[in-house]
mmCIF file of C-alpha atoms in Angstrom:
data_model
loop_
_atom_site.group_PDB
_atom_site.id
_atom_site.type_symbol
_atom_site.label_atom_id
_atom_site.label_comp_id
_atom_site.label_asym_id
_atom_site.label_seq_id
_atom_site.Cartn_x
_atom_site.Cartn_y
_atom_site.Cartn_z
ATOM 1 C CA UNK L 1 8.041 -199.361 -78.248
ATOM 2 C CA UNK L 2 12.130 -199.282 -77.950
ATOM 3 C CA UNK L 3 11.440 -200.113 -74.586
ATOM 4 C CA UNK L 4 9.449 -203.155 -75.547
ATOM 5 C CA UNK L 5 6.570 -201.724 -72.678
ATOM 6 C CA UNK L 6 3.366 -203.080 -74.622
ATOM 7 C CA UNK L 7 0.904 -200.387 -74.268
ATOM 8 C CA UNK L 8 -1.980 -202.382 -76.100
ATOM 9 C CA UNK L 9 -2.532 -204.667 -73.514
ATOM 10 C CA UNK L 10 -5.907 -206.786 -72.776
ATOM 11 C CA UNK L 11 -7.337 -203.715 -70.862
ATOM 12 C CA UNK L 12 -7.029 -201.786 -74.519
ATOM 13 C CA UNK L 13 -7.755 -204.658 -76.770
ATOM 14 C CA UNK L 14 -10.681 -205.589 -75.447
ATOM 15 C CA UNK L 15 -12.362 -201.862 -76.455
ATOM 16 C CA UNK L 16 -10.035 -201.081 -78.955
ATOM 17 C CA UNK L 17 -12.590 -201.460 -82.235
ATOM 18 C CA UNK L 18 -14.958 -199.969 -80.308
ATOM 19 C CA UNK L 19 -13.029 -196.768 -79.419
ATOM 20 C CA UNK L 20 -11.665 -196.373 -82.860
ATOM 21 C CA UNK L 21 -14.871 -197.101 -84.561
ATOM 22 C CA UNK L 22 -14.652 -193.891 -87.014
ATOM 23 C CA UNK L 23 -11.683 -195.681 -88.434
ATOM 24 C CA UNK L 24 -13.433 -199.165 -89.143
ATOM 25 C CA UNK L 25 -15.631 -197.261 -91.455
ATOM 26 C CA UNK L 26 -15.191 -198.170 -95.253
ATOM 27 C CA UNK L 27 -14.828 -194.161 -95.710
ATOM 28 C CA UNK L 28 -11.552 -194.868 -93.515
ATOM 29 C CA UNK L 29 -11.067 -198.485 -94.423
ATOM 30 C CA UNK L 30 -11.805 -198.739 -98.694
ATOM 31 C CA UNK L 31 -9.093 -195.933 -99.930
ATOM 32 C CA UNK L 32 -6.078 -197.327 -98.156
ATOM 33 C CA UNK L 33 -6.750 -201.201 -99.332
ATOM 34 C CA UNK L 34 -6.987 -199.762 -102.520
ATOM 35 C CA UNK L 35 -3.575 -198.149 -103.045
ATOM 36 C CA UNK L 36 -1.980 -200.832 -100.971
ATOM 37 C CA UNK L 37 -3.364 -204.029 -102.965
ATOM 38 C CA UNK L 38 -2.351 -201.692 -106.362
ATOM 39 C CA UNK L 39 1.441 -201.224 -104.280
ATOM 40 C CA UNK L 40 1.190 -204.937 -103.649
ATOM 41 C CA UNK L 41 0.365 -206.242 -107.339
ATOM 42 C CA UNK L 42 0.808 -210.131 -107.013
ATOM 43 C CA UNK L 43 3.419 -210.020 -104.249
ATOM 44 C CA UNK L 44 2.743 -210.233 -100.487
ATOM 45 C CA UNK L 45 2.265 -207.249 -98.040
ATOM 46 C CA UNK L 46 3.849 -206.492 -94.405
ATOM 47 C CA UNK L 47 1.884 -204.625 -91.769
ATOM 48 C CA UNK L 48 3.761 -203.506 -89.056
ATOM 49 C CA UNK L 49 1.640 -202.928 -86.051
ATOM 50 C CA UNK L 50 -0.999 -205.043 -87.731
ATOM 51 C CA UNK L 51 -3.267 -204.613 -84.160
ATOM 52 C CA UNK L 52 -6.357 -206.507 -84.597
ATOM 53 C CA UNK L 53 -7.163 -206.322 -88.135
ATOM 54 C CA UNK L 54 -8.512 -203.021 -89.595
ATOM 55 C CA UNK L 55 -6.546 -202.744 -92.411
ATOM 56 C CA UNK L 56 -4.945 -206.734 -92.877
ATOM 57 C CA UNK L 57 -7.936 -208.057 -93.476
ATOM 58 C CA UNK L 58 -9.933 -206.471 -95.668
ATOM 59 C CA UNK L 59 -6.246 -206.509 -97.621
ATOM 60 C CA UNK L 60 -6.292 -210.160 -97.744
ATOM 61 C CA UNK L 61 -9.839 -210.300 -98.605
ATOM 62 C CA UNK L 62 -8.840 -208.888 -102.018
ATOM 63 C CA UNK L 63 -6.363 -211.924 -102.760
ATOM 64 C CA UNK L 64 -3.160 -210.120 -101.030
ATOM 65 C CA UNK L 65 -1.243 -212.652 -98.828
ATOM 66 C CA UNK L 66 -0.458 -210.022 -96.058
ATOM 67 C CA UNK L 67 1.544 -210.811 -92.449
ATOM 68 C CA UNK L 68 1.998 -209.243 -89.731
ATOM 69 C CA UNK L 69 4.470 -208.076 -87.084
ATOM 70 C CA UNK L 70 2.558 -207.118 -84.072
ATOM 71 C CA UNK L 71 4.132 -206.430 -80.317
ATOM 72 C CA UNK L 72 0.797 -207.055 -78.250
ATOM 73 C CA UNK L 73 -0.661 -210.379 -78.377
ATOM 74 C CA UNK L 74 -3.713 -209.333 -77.125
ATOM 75 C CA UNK L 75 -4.787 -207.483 -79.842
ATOM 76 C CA UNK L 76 -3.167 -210.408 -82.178
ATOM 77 C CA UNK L 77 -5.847 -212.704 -80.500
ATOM 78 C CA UNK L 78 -8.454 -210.162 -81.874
ATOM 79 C CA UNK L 79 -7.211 -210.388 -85.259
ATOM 80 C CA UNK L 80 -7.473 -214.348 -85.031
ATOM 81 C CA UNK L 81 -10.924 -214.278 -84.042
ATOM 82 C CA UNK L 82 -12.335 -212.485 -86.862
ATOM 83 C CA UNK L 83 -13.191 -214.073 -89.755
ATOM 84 C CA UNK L 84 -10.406 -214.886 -91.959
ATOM 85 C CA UNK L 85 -8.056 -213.909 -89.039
ATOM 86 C CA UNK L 86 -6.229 -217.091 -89.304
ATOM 87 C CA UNK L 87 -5.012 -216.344 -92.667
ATOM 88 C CA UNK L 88 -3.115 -213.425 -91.356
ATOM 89 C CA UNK L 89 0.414 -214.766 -90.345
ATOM 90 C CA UNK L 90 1.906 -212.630 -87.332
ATOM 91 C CA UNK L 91 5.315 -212.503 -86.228
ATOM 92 C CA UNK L 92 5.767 -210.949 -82.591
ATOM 93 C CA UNK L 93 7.895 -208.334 -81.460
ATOM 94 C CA UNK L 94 9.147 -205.104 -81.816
ATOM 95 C CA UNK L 95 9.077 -204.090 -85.461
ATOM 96 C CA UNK L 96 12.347 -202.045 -85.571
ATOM 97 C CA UNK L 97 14.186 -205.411 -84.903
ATOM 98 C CA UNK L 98 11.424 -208.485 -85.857
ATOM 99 C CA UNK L 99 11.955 -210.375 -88.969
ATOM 100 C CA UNK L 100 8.997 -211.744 -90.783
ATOM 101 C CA UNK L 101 9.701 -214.729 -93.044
ATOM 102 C CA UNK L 102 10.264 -214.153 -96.990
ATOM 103 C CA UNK L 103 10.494 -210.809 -98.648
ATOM 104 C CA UNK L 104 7.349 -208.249 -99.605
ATOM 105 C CA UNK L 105 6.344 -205.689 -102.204
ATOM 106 C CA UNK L 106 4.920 -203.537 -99.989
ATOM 107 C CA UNK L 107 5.008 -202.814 -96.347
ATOM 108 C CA UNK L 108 3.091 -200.438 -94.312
ATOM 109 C CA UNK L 109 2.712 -197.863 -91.294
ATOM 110 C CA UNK L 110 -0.749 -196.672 -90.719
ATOM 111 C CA UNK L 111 -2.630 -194.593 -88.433
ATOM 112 C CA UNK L 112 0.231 -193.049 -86.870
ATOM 113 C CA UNK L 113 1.910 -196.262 -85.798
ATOM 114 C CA UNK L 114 5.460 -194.630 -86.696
ATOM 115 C CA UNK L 115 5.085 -192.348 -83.898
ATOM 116 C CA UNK L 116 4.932 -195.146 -81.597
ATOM 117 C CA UNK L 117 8.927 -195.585 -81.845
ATOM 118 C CA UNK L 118 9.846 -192.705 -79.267
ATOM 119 C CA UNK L 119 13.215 -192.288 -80.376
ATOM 120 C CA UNK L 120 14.527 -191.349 -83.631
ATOM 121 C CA UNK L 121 17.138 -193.795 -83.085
ATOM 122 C CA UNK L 122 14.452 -196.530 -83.298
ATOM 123 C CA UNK L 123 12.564 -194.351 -86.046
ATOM 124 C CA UNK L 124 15.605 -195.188 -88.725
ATOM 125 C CA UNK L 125 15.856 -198.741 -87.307
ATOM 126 C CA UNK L 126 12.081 -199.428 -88.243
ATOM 127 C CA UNK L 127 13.155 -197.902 -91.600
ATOM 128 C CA UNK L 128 16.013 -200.211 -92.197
ATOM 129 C CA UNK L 129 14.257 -203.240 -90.759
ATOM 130 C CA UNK L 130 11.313 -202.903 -93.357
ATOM 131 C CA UNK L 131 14.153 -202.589 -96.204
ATOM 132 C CA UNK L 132 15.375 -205.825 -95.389
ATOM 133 C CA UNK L 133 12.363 -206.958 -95.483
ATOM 134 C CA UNK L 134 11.346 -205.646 -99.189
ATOM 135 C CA UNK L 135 11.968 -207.117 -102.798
ATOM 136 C CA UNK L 136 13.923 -204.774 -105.163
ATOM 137 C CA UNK L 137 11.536 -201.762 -106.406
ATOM 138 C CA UNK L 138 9.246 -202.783 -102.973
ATOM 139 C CA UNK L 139 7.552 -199.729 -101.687
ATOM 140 C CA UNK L 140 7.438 -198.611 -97.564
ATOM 141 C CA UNK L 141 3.788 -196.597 -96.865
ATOM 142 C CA UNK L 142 3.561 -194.814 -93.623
ATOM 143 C CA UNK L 143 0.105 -192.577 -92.798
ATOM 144 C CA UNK L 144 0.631 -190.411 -90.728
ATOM 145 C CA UNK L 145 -0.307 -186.778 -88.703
ATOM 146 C CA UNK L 146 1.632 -183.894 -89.509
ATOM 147 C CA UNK L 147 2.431 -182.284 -85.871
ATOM 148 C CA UNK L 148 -0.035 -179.941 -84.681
ATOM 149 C CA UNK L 149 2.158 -177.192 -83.572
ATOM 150 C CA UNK L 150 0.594 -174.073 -85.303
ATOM 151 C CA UNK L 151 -2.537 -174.996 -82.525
ATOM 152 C CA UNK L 152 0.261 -174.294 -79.969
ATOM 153 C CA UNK L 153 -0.133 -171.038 -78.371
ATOM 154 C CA UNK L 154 2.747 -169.570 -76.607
ATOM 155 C CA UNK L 155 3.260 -171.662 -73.028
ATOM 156 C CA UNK L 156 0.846 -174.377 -73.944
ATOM 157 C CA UNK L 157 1.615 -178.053 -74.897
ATOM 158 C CA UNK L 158 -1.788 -179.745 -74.860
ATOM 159 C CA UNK L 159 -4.140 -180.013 -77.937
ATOM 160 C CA UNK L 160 -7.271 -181.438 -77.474
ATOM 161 C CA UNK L 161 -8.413 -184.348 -80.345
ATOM 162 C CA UNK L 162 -11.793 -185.344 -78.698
ATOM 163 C CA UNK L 163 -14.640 -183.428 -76.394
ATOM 164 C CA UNK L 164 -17.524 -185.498 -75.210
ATOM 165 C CA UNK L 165 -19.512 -185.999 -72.277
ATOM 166 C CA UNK L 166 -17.958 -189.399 -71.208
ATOM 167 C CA UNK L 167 -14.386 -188.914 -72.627
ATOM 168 C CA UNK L 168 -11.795 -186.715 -72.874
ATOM 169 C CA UNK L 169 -8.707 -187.250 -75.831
ATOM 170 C CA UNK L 170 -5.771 -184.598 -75.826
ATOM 171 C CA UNK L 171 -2.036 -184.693 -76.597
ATOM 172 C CA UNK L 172 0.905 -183.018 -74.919
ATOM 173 C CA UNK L 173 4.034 -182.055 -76.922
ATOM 174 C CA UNK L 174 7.373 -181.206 -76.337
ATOM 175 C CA UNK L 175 8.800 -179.430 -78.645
ATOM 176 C CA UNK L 176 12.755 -179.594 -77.275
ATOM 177 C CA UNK L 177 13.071 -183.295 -77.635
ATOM 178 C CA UNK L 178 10.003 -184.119 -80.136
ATOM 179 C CA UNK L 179 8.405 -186.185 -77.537
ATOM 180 C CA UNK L 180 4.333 -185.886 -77.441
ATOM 181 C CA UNK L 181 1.376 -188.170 -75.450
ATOM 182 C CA UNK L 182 -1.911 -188.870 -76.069
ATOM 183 C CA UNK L 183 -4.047 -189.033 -73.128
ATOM 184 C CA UNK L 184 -7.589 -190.209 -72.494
ATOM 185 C CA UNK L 185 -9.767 -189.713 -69.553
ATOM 186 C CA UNK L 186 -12.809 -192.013 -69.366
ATOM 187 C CA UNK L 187 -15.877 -191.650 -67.257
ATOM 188 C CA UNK L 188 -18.859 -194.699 -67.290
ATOM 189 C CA UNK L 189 -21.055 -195.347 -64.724
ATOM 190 C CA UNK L 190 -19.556 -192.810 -62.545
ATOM 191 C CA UNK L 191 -16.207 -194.278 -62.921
ATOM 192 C CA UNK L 192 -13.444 -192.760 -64.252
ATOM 193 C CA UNK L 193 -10.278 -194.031 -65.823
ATOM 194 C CA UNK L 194 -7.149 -192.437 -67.334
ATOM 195 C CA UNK L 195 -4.949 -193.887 -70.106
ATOM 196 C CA UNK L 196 -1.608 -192.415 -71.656
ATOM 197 C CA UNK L 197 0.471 -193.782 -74.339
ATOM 198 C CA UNK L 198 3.948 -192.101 -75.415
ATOM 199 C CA UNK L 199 4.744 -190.891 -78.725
ATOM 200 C CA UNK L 200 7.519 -189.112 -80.752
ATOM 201 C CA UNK L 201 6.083 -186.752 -83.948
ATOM 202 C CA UNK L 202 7.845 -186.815 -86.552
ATOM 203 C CA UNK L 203 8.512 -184.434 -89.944
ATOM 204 C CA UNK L 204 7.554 -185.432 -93.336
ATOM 205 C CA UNK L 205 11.095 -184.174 -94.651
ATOM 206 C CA UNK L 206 12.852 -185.955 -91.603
ATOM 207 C CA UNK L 207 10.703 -189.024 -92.422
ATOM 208 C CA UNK L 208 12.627 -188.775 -96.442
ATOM 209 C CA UNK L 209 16.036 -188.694 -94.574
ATOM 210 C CA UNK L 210 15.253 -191.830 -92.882
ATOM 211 C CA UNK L 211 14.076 -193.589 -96.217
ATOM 212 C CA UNK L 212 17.343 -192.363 -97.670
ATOM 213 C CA UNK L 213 19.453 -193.982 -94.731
ATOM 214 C CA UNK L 214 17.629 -196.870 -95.638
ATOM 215 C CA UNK L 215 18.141 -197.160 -99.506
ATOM 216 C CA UNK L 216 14.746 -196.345 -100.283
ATOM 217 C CA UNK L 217 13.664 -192.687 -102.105
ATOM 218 C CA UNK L 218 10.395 -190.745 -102.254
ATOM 219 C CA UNK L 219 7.735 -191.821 -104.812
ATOM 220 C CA UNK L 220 4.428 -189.901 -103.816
ATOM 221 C CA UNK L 221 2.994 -188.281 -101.176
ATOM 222 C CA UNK L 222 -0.435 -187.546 -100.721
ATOM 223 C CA UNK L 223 -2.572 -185.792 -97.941
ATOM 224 C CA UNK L 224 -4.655 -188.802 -97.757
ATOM 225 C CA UNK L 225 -5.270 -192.414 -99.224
ATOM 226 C CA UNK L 226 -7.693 -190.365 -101.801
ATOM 227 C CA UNK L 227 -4.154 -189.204 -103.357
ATOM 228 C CA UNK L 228 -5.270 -185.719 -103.083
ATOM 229 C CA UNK L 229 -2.617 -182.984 -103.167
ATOM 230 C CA UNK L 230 0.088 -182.684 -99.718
ATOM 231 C CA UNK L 231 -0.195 -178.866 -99.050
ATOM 232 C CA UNK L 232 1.187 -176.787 -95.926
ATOM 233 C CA UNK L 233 -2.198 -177.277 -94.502
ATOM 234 C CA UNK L 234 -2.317 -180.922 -94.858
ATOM 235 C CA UNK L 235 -3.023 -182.353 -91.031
ATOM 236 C CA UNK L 236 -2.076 -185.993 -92.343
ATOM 237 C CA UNK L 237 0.251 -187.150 -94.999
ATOM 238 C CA UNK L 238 0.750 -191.243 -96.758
ATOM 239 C CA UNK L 239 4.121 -191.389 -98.526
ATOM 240 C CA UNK L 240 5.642 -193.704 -100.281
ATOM 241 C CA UNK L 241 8.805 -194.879 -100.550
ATOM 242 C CA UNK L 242 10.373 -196.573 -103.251
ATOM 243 C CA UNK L 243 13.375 -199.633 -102.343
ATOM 244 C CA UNK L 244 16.609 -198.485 -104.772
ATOM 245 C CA UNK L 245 19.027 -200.944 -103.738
ATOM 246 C CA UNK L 246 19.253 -204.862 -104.075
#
């Protein structure tokens, strides 16, 4: 995303609900509009990376006024063509550097989105870009995966996420420069395809560093919206981060 390369583009938008549909679930779904309209109260909520919807608009459903920041437009277009999708404002660009109108009590990172910044550079900009964008006592969420290097055997760098007859999800780390990929292999019809996106994983307690950079502190983490207990075997983690300064 520091390069601005959008890697959401029609070709992904147009499947993207489908291929995430364990997410749209209200298992997935429920939990995390739950602590974020609590975090919210009666102010407004920021999504960054609001994609087409998953979490924005069942938020707004339950009276939050929530906007967006969202590089791709064409998964913006799917947002506006849901129901209530209209409501959701969306400001476009890169959300290390894109300023949404007005100030927020809570903003949020889900579903890994941090890891889409690929440098740490860009990492602590998104962190001080969603501090300007927060009232005094705001809160910053981010959900995210804890890196899956204990699956790491020595000389590999691929863990596989998904198995199936017709597709194929695994990611690739490097562990010098904290650079990973997830890549996806596709085969309908007899066709096959191959799709890879660029991330950079990221440490809970180098995640707390960045907050502090920021002027924001650690309030809770849990090792899922559920708020159940962050343990060394956590594979996830939501924190939340607490605005200190004016």
């Amino acid at each position: 995303m520091t390069d601005h390369k959008d890697y959401f583009g029609e070709s992904v938008a147009a499947t993207y609900d489908e291929s995430t549909a364990g997410m749209f679930t209200a298992d997935a779904v429920d939990p995390a509009v739950a602590v974020l309209a609590e975090l919210a109260g009666d102010g407004r909520a920021l999504e960054l990376g609001v994609g087409t919807g998953r979490i924005a608009l069942p938020l707004a459903a339950r009276g939050v006024e929530v906007h967006g920041i969202e590089l791709s437009r064409a998964m913006a277009d799917r947002l506006r063509a849901k129901p209530g999708g209209e409501a959701i404002g969306v400001t476009f660009g890169d959300f290390t550097t894109a300023r949404a109108p007005g100030t927020f009590s809570v903003a949020y990172l889900v579903f890994n989105t941090i890891m889409n910044l690929t440098t740490q550079d860009a990492q602590v900009d998104c962190f001080r870009n969603v501090a300007a964008h927060l009232a005094p006592g705001g809160t910053f969420v981010i959900e995210v995966m804890v890196p899956q290097l204990r699956k790491l055997p020595p000389g590999q760098n691929a863990v596989p996420f998904h198995v199936g007859e017709t597709r194929l999800g695994f990611d690739t780390y490097d562990t010098a420069t904290q650079a990973m990929a997830s890549h996806h292999v596709r085969v309908e019809n007899g066709e096959g395809s191959f799709h890879s996106v660029p991330f950079r994983y990221v440490w809970p307690a180098e995640l707390d560093l960045m907050a502090r950079l920021a002027g924001m502190r650690l309030r809770d983490r849990w090792a899922d919206w559920d708020r159940s207990p962050f343990t060394a075997d956590s594979e996830s983690h939501v924190s939340v981060w607490e605005k200190t300064d004016g």
